[in-house]
mmCIF file of C-alpha atoms and ligand atoms in Angstrom:
data_model
loop_
_atom_site.group_PDB
_atom_site.id
_atom_site.type_symbol
_atom_site.label_atom_id
_atom_site.label_comp_id
_atom_site.label_asym_id
_atom_site.label_seq_id
_atom_site.Cartn_x
_atom_site.Cartn_y
_atom_site.Cartn_z
ATOM 1 C CA MET A 1 -18.075 -51.287 2.306
ATOM 2 C CA SER A 2 -18.342 -48.355 -0.107
ATOM 3 C CA VAL A 3 -17.889 -44.776 1.088
ATOM 4 C CA VAL A 4 -18.632 -41.263 -0.102
ATOM 5 C CA LEU A 5 -15.660 -38.919 -0.567
ATOM 6 C CA VAL A 6 -16.232 -35.250 0.240
ATOM 7 C CA LEU A 7 -13.492 -32.912 -0.993
ATOM 8 C CA GLY A 8 -13.562 -30.293 1.715
ATOM 9 C CA GLY A 9 -11.953 -27.279 3.345
ATOM 10 C CA THR A 10 -15.216 -25.281 3.495
ATOM 11 C CA SER A 11 -18.086 -24.835 5.941
ATOM 12 C CA GLU A 12 -20.541 -26.509 3.563
ATOM 13 C CA ALA A 13 -18.231 -29.519 3.216
ATOM 14 C CA ARG A 14 -18.302 -29.868 7.016
ATOM 15 C CA ALA A 15 -22.091 -29.472 7.006
ATOM 16 C CA LEU A 16 -22.416 -32.120 4.290
ATOM 17 C CA ALA A 17 -20.184 -34.561 6.192
ATOM 18 C CA ALA A 18 -22.358 -34.029 9.288
ATOM 19 C CA ALA A 19 -25.574 -34.551 7.272
ATOM 20 C CA LEU A 20 -24.243 -37.789 5.750
ATOM 21 C CA VAL A 21 -23.002 -39.143 9.091
ATOM 22 C CA GLU A 22 -26.428 -38.389 10.548
ATOM 23 C CA ARG A 23 -28.024 -40.416 7.730
ATOM 24 C CA GLY A 24 -25.656 -43.312 8.464
ATOM 25 C CA VAL A 25 -23.734 -42.866 5.188
ATOM 26 C CA PRO A 26 -20.034 -43.799 5.507
ATOM 27 C CA VAL A 27 -18.074 -40.667 4.578
ATOM 28 C CA VAL A 28 -14.431 -39.637 4.267
ATOM 29 C CA SER A 29 -13.639 -35.926 4.092
ATOM 30 C CA SER A 30 -10.456 -34.852 2.362
ATOM 31 C CA LEU A 31 -8.456 -31.733 3.250
ATOM 32 C CA ALA A 32 -5.486 -30.296 1.366
ATOM 33 C CA GLY A 33 -3.431 -29.764 4.510
ATOM 34 C CA ARG A 34 -2.792 -26.047 3.856
ATOM 35 C CA VAL A 35 -4.036 -24.778 7.230
ATOM 36 C CA ALA A 36 -1.971 -25.604 10.319
ATOM 37 C CA ASN A 37 -4.935 -26.170 12.601
ATOM 38 C CA PRO A 38 -7.987 -26.865 10.409
ATOM 39 C CA LYS A 39 -11.590 -27.076 11.583
ATOM 40 C CA LEU A 40 -12.252 -30.805 11.229
ATOM 41 C CA PRO A 41 -15.497 -32.309 9.946
ATOM 42 C CA VAL A 42 -17.214 -35.183 11.734
ATOM 43 C CA GLY A 43 -16.554 -38.656 10.320
ATOM 44 C CA ASP A 44 -13.313 -39.936 8.834
ATOM 45 C CA VAL A 45 -10.785 -37.426 7.544
ATOM 46 C CA ARG A 46 -7.753 -37.775 5.272
ATOM 47 C CA ILE A 47 -5.260 -34.965 4.725
ATOM 48 C CA GLY A 48 -3.023 -34.159 1.727
ATOM 49 C CA GLY A 49 -3.126 -34.159 -2.075
ATOM 50 C CA PHE A 50 -3.918 -37.258 -4.136
ATOM 51 C CA GLY A 51 -1.298 -36.745 -6.841
ATOM 52 C CA GLY A 52 -3.442 -35.214 -9.584
ATOM 53 C CA PRO A 53 -6.473 -36.753 -11.339
ATOM 54 C CA GLU A 54 -4.783 -40.142 -11.807
ATOM 55 C CA GLY A 55 -3.855 -40.318 -8.119
ATOM 56 C CA LEU A 56 -7.398 -39.391 -7.172
ATOM 57 C CA ALA A 57 -8.835 -42.031 -9.541
ATOM 58 C CA ALA A 58 -6.593 -44.691 -7.978
ATOM 59 C CA TRP A 59 -7.639 -43.589 -4.480
ATOM 60 C CA LEU A 60 -11.339 -43.777 -5.446
ATOM 61 C CA THR A 61 -10.916 -47.332 -6.746
ATOM 62 C CA GLU A 62 -8.733 -48.573 -3.856
ATOM 63 C CA ASN A 63 -11.141 -47.196 -1.266
ATOM 64 C CA GLN A 64 -14.323 -48.415 -2.999
ATOM 65 C CA VAL A 65 -15.748 -44.911 -3.261
ATOM 66 C CA SER A 66 -19.339 -44.967 -4.544
ATOM 67 C CA ALA A 67 -19.750 -41.196 -5.033
ATOM 68 C CA ILE A 68 -17.627 -38.056 -4.774
ATOM 69 C CA VAL A 69 -18.785 -34.552 -3.856
ATOM 70 C CA ASP A 70 -16.431 -31.677 -4.618
ATOM 71 C CA ALA A 71 -17.327 -29.160 -1.909
ATOM 72 C CA THR A 72 -14.003 -27.295 -2.104
ATOM 73 C CA HIS A 73 -13.730 -23.508 -2.080
ATOM 74 C CA PRO A 74 -14.803 -21.692 -5.288
ATOM 75 C CA PHE A 75 -11.173 -20.514 -5.734
ATOM 76 C CA ALA A 76 -9.613 -23.992 -5.393
ATOM 77 C CA LYS A 77 -9.588 -24.618 -9.126
ATOM 78 C CA PHE A 78 -6.979 -27.385 -9.469
ATOM 79 C CA ILE A 79 -8.690 -29.857 -7.175
ATOM 80 C CA GLY A 80 -11.939 -28.995 -9.021
ATOM 81 C CA SER A 81 -10.639 -30.212 -12.362
ATOM 82 C CA SER A 82 -8.954 -33.178 -10.654
ATOM 83 C CA ALA A 83 -12.346 -34.161 -9.224
ATOM 84 C CA VAL A 84 -14.044 -34.109 -12.654
ATOM 85 C CA THR A 85 -11.274 -36.035 -14.437
ATOM 86 C CA GLY A 86 -10.475 -38.414 -11.560
ATOM 87 C CA ALA A 87 -14.134 -39.368 -11.139
ATOM 88 C CA LYS A 88 -14.468 -40.007 -14.869
ATOM 89 C CA LEU A 89 -11.323 -42.173 -14.918
ATOM 90 C CA ALA A 90 -12.568 -44.254 -11.984
ATOM 91 C CA GLY A 91 -16.192 -44.380 -13.205
ATOM 92 C CA VAL A 92 -17.499 -42.817 -9.981
ATOM 93 C CA PRO A 93 -20.485 -40.396 -10.015
ATOM 94 C CA MET A 94 -19.400 -36.881 -9.103
ATOM 95 C CA LEU A 95 -21.232 -33.754 -7.916
ATOM 96 C CA ARG A 96 -20.036 -30.195 -7.336
ATOM 97 C CA LEU A 97 -21.436 -28.416 -4.273
ATOM 98 C CA GLN A 98 -20.791 -24.697 -4.710
ATOM 99 C CA ARG A 99 -22.305 -21.804 -2.803
ATOM 100 C CA PRO A 100 -23.650 -18.946 -4.945
ATOM 101 C CA GLY A 101 -21.411 -15.920 -5.466
ATOM 102 C CA TRP A 102 -22.059 -12.530 -3.873
ATOM 103 C CA GLN A 103 -24.068 -9.876 -5.702
ATOM 104 C CA PRO A 104 -23.744 -6.098 -5.210
ATOM 105 C CA GLY A 105 -26.750 -4.080 -4.038
ATOM 106 C CA PRO A 106 -27.689 -0.615 -5.339
ATOM 107 C CA GLU A 107 -25.605 1.145 -2.657
ATOM 108 C CA ASP A 108 -22.467 -0.887 -3.253
ATOM 109 C CA ASN A 109 -19.372 0.418 -5.020
ATOM 110 C CA TRP A 110 -17.794 -2.783 -6.301
ATOM 111 C CA HIS A 111 -14.969 -3.112 -8.807
ATOM 112 C CA TRP A 112 -14.704 -6.580 -10.357
ATOM 113 C CA ALA A 113 -11.260 -7.999 -11.117
ATOM 114 C CA ASP A 114 -10.453 -11.170 -13.064
ATOM 115 C CA SER A 115 -7.396 -11.935 -10.950
ATOM 116 C CA LEU A 116 -5.434 -10.783 -7.909
ATOM 117 C CA ASP A 117 -2.987 -9.066 -10.293
ATOM 118 C CA ARG A 118 -5.857 -7.043 -11.768
ATOM 119 C CA ALA A 119 -7.116 -6.263 -8.246
ATOM 120 C CA ALA A 120 -3.666 -4.869 -7.411
ATOM 121 C CA GLU A 121 -3.728 -2.687 -10.541
ATOM 122 C CA LEU A 122 -7.066 -1.161 -9.503
ATOM 123 C CA LEU A 123 -6.015 -0.275 -5.939
ATOM 124 C CA PRO A 124 -3.926 2.932 -6.281
ATOM 125 C CA ALA A 125 -6.940 4.758 -7.759
ATOM 126 C CA LEU A 126 -9.228 3.635 -4.931
ATOM 127 C CA GLY A 127 -7.354 4.423 -1.718
ATOM 128 C CA GLU A 128 -4.156 4.237 0.322
ATOM 129 C CA ARG A 129 -5.198 1.992 3.204
ATOM 130 C CA VAL A 130 -6.271 -1.443 2.017
ATOM 131 C CA PHE A 131 -8.065 -4.200 3.929
ATOM 132 C CA LEU A 132 -6.806 -7.315 2.119
ATOM 133 C CA THR A 133 -8.970 -10.364 2.829
ATOM 134 C CA SER A 134 -8.204 -12.514 -0.205
ATOM 135 C CA GLY A 135 -6.369 -15.159 1.833
ATOM 136 C CA ARG A 136 -2.758 -16.150 2.264
ATOM 137 C CA GLN A 137 -2.132 -17.365 -1.279
ATOM 138 C CA GLY A 138 -1.279 -14.964 -4.093
ATOM 139 C CA LEU A 139 -0.283 -11.991 -1.930
ATOM 140 C CA SER A 140 2.796 -11.436 -4.108
ATOM 141 C CA ALA A 141 0.395 -9.675 -6.524
ATOM 142 C CA PHE A 142 0.374 -6.741 -4.070
ATOM 143 C CA ALA A 143 4.084 -6.793 -3.148
ATOM 144 C CA SER A 144 5.135 -3.932 -5.420
ATOM 145 C CA LEU A 145 2.524 -1.455 -4.142
ATOM 146 C CA ASP A 146 4.999 0.430 -1.954
ATOM 147 C CA ASP A 147 2.828 3.549 -1.582
ATOM 148 C CA LEU A 148 -0.143 1.699 -0.063
ATOM 149 C CA TRP A 149 -0.626 0.332 3.460
ATOM 150 C CA PHE A 150 -2.275 -3.075 3.938
ATOM 151 C CA LEU A 151 -4.179 -4.764 6.716
ATOM 152 C CA ILE A 152 -3.756 -8.426 5.725
ATOM 153 C CA ARG A 153 -6.231 -10.792 7.352
ATOM 154 C CA CYS A 154 -5.697 -14.518 6.989
ATOM 155 C CA VAL A 155 -5.859 -17.789 8.941
ATOM 156 C CA ASP A 156 -2.129 -18.619 8.989
ATOM 157 C CA PRO A 157 0.855 -16.218 8.691
ATOM 158 C CA PRO A 158 1.456 -15.048 5.094
ATOM 159 C CA GLN A 159 4.783 -15.729 3.330
ATOM 160 C CA PRO A 160 6.928 -13.163 1.463
ATOM 161 C CA PRO A 161 6.979 -11.441 -0.953
ATOM 162 C CA LEU A 162 4.622 -9.016 0.797
ATOM 163 C CA PRO A 163 3.990 -5.261 0.400
ATOM 164 C CA ALA A 164 6.414 -2.833 2.088
ATOM 165 C CA LYS A 165 3.867 -1.484 4.587
ATOM 166 C CA PHE A 166 1.475 -3.914 6.235
ATOM 167 C CA GLU A 167 0.047 -5.348 9.416
ATOM 168 C CA VAL A 168 -1.164 -8.951 9.716
ATOM 169 C CA LEU A 169 -4.330 -9.962 11.517
ATOM 170 C CA LEU A 170 -4.573 -13.727 12.066
ATOM 171 C CA ASP A 171 -8.229 -14.654 12.306
ATOM 172 C CA ARG A 172 -10.896 -16.828 10.752
ATOM 173 C CA GLY A 173 -14.652 -16.371 10.355
ATOM 174 C CA PRO A 174 -17.446 -16.215 11.018
ATOM 175 C CA TYR A 175 -17.349 -12.420 11.256
ATOM 176 C CA LEU A 176 -20.083 -10.023 12.445
ATOM 177 C CA LEU A 177 -21.110 -6.640 11.059
ATOM 178 C CA ASP A 178 -20.405 -4.505 14.155
ATOM 179 C CA ALA A 179 -16.916 -5.910 14.629
ATOM 180 C CA GLU A 180 -16.102 -5.594 10.913
ATOM 181 C CA THR A 181 -17.297 -1.973 10.857
ATOM 182 C CA ALA A 182 -15.282 -1.145 13.998
ATOM 183 C CA LEU A 183 -12.183 -2.830 12.550
ATOM 184 C CA MET A 184 -12.391 -0.842 9.315
ATOM 185 C CA ARG A 185 -12.886 2.387 11.282
ATOM 186 C CA THR A 186 -10.010 1.661 13.679
ATOM 187 C CA TYR A 187 -7.574 1.001 10.848
ATOM 188 C CA ARG A 188 -8.997 3.865 8.747
ATOM 189 C CA VAL A 189 -9.496 1.525 5.810
ATOM 190 C CA ASP A 190 -10.123 3.177 2.401
ATOM 191 C CA VAL A 191 -10.786 0.095 0.303
ATOM 192 C CA LEU A 192 -11.571 -3.601 0.808
ATOM 193 C CA VAL A 193 -10.228 -6.466 -1.342
ATOM 194 C CA THR A 194 -12.018 -9.806 -1.344
ATOM 195 C CA LYS A 195 -12.497 -12.891 -3.475
ATOM 196 C CA ASP A 196 -16.083 -13.657 -4.496
ATOM 197 C CA SER A 197 -16.145 -16.484 -1.969
ATOM 198 C CA GLY A 198 -19.902 -16.313 -1.357
ATOM 199 C CA GLY A 199 -21.688 -17.593 1.729
ATOM 200 C CA THR A 200 -22.471 -15.890 5.025
ATOM 201 C CA MET A 201 -19.381 -16.707 7.132
ATOM 202 C CA THR A 202 -17.326 -13.819 5.768
ATOM 203 C CA SER A 203 -19.920 -11.574 4.115
ATOM 204 C CA ALA A 204 -20.184 -9.056 7.005
ATOM 205 C CA LYS A 205 -17.164 -7.172 5.580
ATOM 206 C CA LEU A 206 -19.270 -6.344 2.509
ATOM 207 C CA ASP A 207 -22.080 -4.979 4.691
ATOM 208 C CA ALA A 208 -19.524 -2.969 6.681
ATOM 209 C CA ALA A 209 -17.987 -1.534 3.496
ATOM 210 C CA ARG A 210 -21.473 -0.527 2.320
ATOM 211 C CA ALA A 211 -22.245 1.109 5.691
ATOM 212 C CA LEU A 212 -18.969 3.069 5.511
ATOM 213 C CA ALA A 213 -19.414 3.841 1.766
ATOM 214 C CA LEU A 214 -16.075 2.197 0.941
ATOM 215 C CA PRO A 215 -15.167 0.791 -2.466
ATOM 216 C CA VAL A 216 -14.658 -2.978 -2.721
ATOM 217 C CA VAL A 217 -12.463 -4.836 -5.197
ATOM 218 C CA VAL A 218 -14.051 -8.240 -5.813
ATOM 219 C CA VAL A 219 -12.000 -10.956 -7.516
ATOM 220 C CA ARG A 220 -14.087 -13.115 -9.862
ATOM 221 C CA ARG A 221 -14.191 -16.879 -9.412
ATOM 222 C CA PRO A 222 -11.970 -18.985 -11.643
ATOM 223 C CA ILE A 223 -13.752 -21.033 -14.293
ATOM 224 C CA ARG A 224 -14.155 -24.711 -13.403
ATOM 225 C CA PRO A 225 -14.823 -27.606 -15.764
ATOM 226 C CA GLU A 226 -18.494 -28.443 -16.395
ATOM 227 C CA SER A 227 -20.038 -30.828 -13.879
ATOM 228 C CA PRO A 228 -23.407 -31.468 -12.262
ATOM 229 C CA THR A 229 -23.690 -28.782 -9.588
ATOM 230 C CA VAL A 230 -25.940 -27.955 -6.638
ATOM 231 C CA ASP A 231 -25.721 -24.977 -4.301
ATOM 232 C CA THR A 232 -27.099 -26.325 -1.030
ATOM 233 C CA VAL A 233 -25.955 -28.972 1.420
ATOM 234 C CA GLU A 234 -29.478 -30.458 1.438
ATOM 235 C CA ALA A 235 -29.425 -30.944 -2.336
ATOM 236 C CA ALA A 236 -25.988 -32.569 -2.147
ATOM 237 C CA ALA A 237 -27.100 -34.941 0.626
ATOM 238 C CA ALA A 238 -30.195 -35.875 -1.405
ATOM 239 C CA TRP A 239 -28.004 -36.559 -4.475
ATOM 240 C CA VAL A 240 -25.743 -38.833 -2.397
ATOM 241 C CA SER A 241 -28.771 -40.733 -1.085
ATOM 242 C CA ALA A 242 -29.986 -41.238 -4.641
ATOM 243 C CA GLN A 243 -26.710 -42.832 -5.791
HETATM 244 P P1 NAP B 301 -6.061 -25.977 -5.370
HETATM 245 O O1 NAP B 301 -5.127 -24.953 -5.864
HETATM 246 O O2 NAP B 301 -7.216 -26.357 -6.191
HETATM 247 O O3 NAP B 301 -5.300 -27.312 -5.018
HETATM 248 C C1 NAP B 301 -3.905 -27.541 -5.206
HETATM 249 C C2 NAP B 301 -3.656 -28.987 -4.884
HETATM 250 O O4 NAP B 301 -3.916 -29.242 -3.488
HETATM 251 C C3 NAP B 301 -4.604 -29.930 -5.623
HETATM 252 O O5 NAP B 301 -4.136 -30.190 -6.927
HETATM 253 C C4 NAP B 301 -4.583 -31.129 -4.714
HETATM 254 O O6 NAP B 301 -3.360 -31.863 -4.821
HETATM 255 C C5 NAP B 301 -4.542 -30.501 -3.323
HETATM 256 N N1 NAP B 301 -5.884 -30.305 -2.745
HETATM 257 C C6 NAP B 301 -6.664 -29.198 -2.787
HETATM 258 N N2 NAP B 301 -7.796 -29.380 -2.103
HETATM 259 C C7 NAP B 301 -7.740 -30.639 -1.625
HETATM 260 C C8 NAP B 301 -8.616 -31.415 -0.820
HETATM 261 N N3 NAP B 301 -9.786 -30.913 -0.374
HETATM 262 N N4 NAP B 301 -8.236 -32.693 -0.521
HETATM 263 C C9 NAP B 301 -7.054 -33.192 -0.949
HETATM 264 N N5 NAP B 301 -6.191 -32.503 -1.709
HETATM 265 C C10 NAP B 301 -6.524 -31.239 -2.034
HETATM 266 O O7 NAP B 301 -6.605 -25.594 -3.921
HETATM 267 P P2 NAP B 301 -6.253 -24.371 -2.944
HETATM 268 O O8 NAP B 301 -6.793 -23.116 -3.528
HETATM 269 O O9 NAP B 301 -4.806 -24.473 -2.593
HETATM 270 O O10 NAP B 301 -7.143 -24.765 -1.704
HETATM 271 C C11 NAP B 301 -6.759 -25.835 -0.868
HETATM 272 C C12 NAP B 301 -7.895 -26.189 0.070
HETATM 273 O O11 NAP B 301 -8.244 -25.065 0.850
HETATM 274 C C13 NAP B 301 -9.151 -26.638 -0.669
HETATM 275 O O12 NAP B 301 -9.533 -27.877 -0.119
HETATM 276 C C14 NAP B 301 -10.158 -25.545 -0.430
HETATM 277 O O13 NAP B 301 -11.474 -26.038 -0.242
HETATM 278 C C15 NAP B 301 -9.631 -24.836 0.799
HETATM 279 N N6 NAP B 301 -9.839 -23.378 0.746
HETATM 280 C C16 NAP B 301 -9.320 -22.658 -0.304
HETATM 281 C C17 NAP B 301 -9.530 -21.291 -0.365
HETATM 282 C C18 NAP B 301 -9.016 -20.465 -1.528
HETATM 283 O O14 NAP B 301 -9.273 -19.240 -1.526
HETATM 284 N N7 NAP B 301 -8.323 -21.036 -2.490
HETATM 285 C C19 NAP B 301 -10.265 -20.664 0.663
HETATM 286 C C20 NAP B 301 -10.778 -21.427 1.728
HETATM 287 C C21 NAP B 301 -10.558 -22.793 1.741
HETATM 288 P P3 NAP B 301 -3.222 -33.157 -5.752
HETATM 289 O O15 NAP B 301 -3.221 -32.657 -7.151
HETATM 290 O O16 NAP B 301 -1.933 -33.762 -5.294
HETATM 291 O O17 NAP B 301 -4.410 -34.043 -5.460
#
């Protein structure tokens, strides 16, 4: 019997898997295997890379996949291009499910950066105590900022190279405004660093920064290859049903 493959690792991928299971659609969710103890979606799950676009195409054919939805994180760019090319190679219809990015309000003081390296360059002019919430990958970009202190929040322990002065907070969302505001006050944070992840699970830090009048460095999303795209779980579930 044919199945739908959901490339996951996000809350909307889990929501989509649940919606498809509820509709009686056979679904397999795929995770990269980066997180030691991931939140698992309902339905079948496979873990680990496919071996590039060709490996993904072979997997789609072997497993009689009728449709693929790339619901991976906006910053997971390699699996995004694998999904487009692998689906084309295997002749399987493909959809991108991507949550909209965050937008600043009139009271926000946001500084956009095209990369983590650029975010690191901006920091010394913005403050000495940095709340770094960009995730575990790519922290080496901040490793040479010896004069700054970092509160690094991520799901699993970060690997060196890391900045000289830091504290690690292992946690995962969802986060709430009061707790985020209290955390930033307690650690006397001057500036927040985040990726433009979008969604509501982790957006309370932006509201807290606004309430405390703190600057925010926001890393822009990487460019992904063109593909049909929707921004809600409902639209993705409807697309799957139409295949
Ligand atoms: P990436 O750089 O695009 O992926 C690197 C390689 O990991 C891919 O080429 C692929 O290996 C494998 N991979 C990635 N996602 C996969 C999936 N869902 N299923 C099977 N294999 C996958 O991705 P990343 O930035 O390391 O992110 C990894 C996962 O974490 C993603 O699934 C993403 O949704 C989730 N995540 C990422 C972030 C972030 O900020 N990057 C944040 C939250 C969650 P092969 O080439 O061998 O197939």
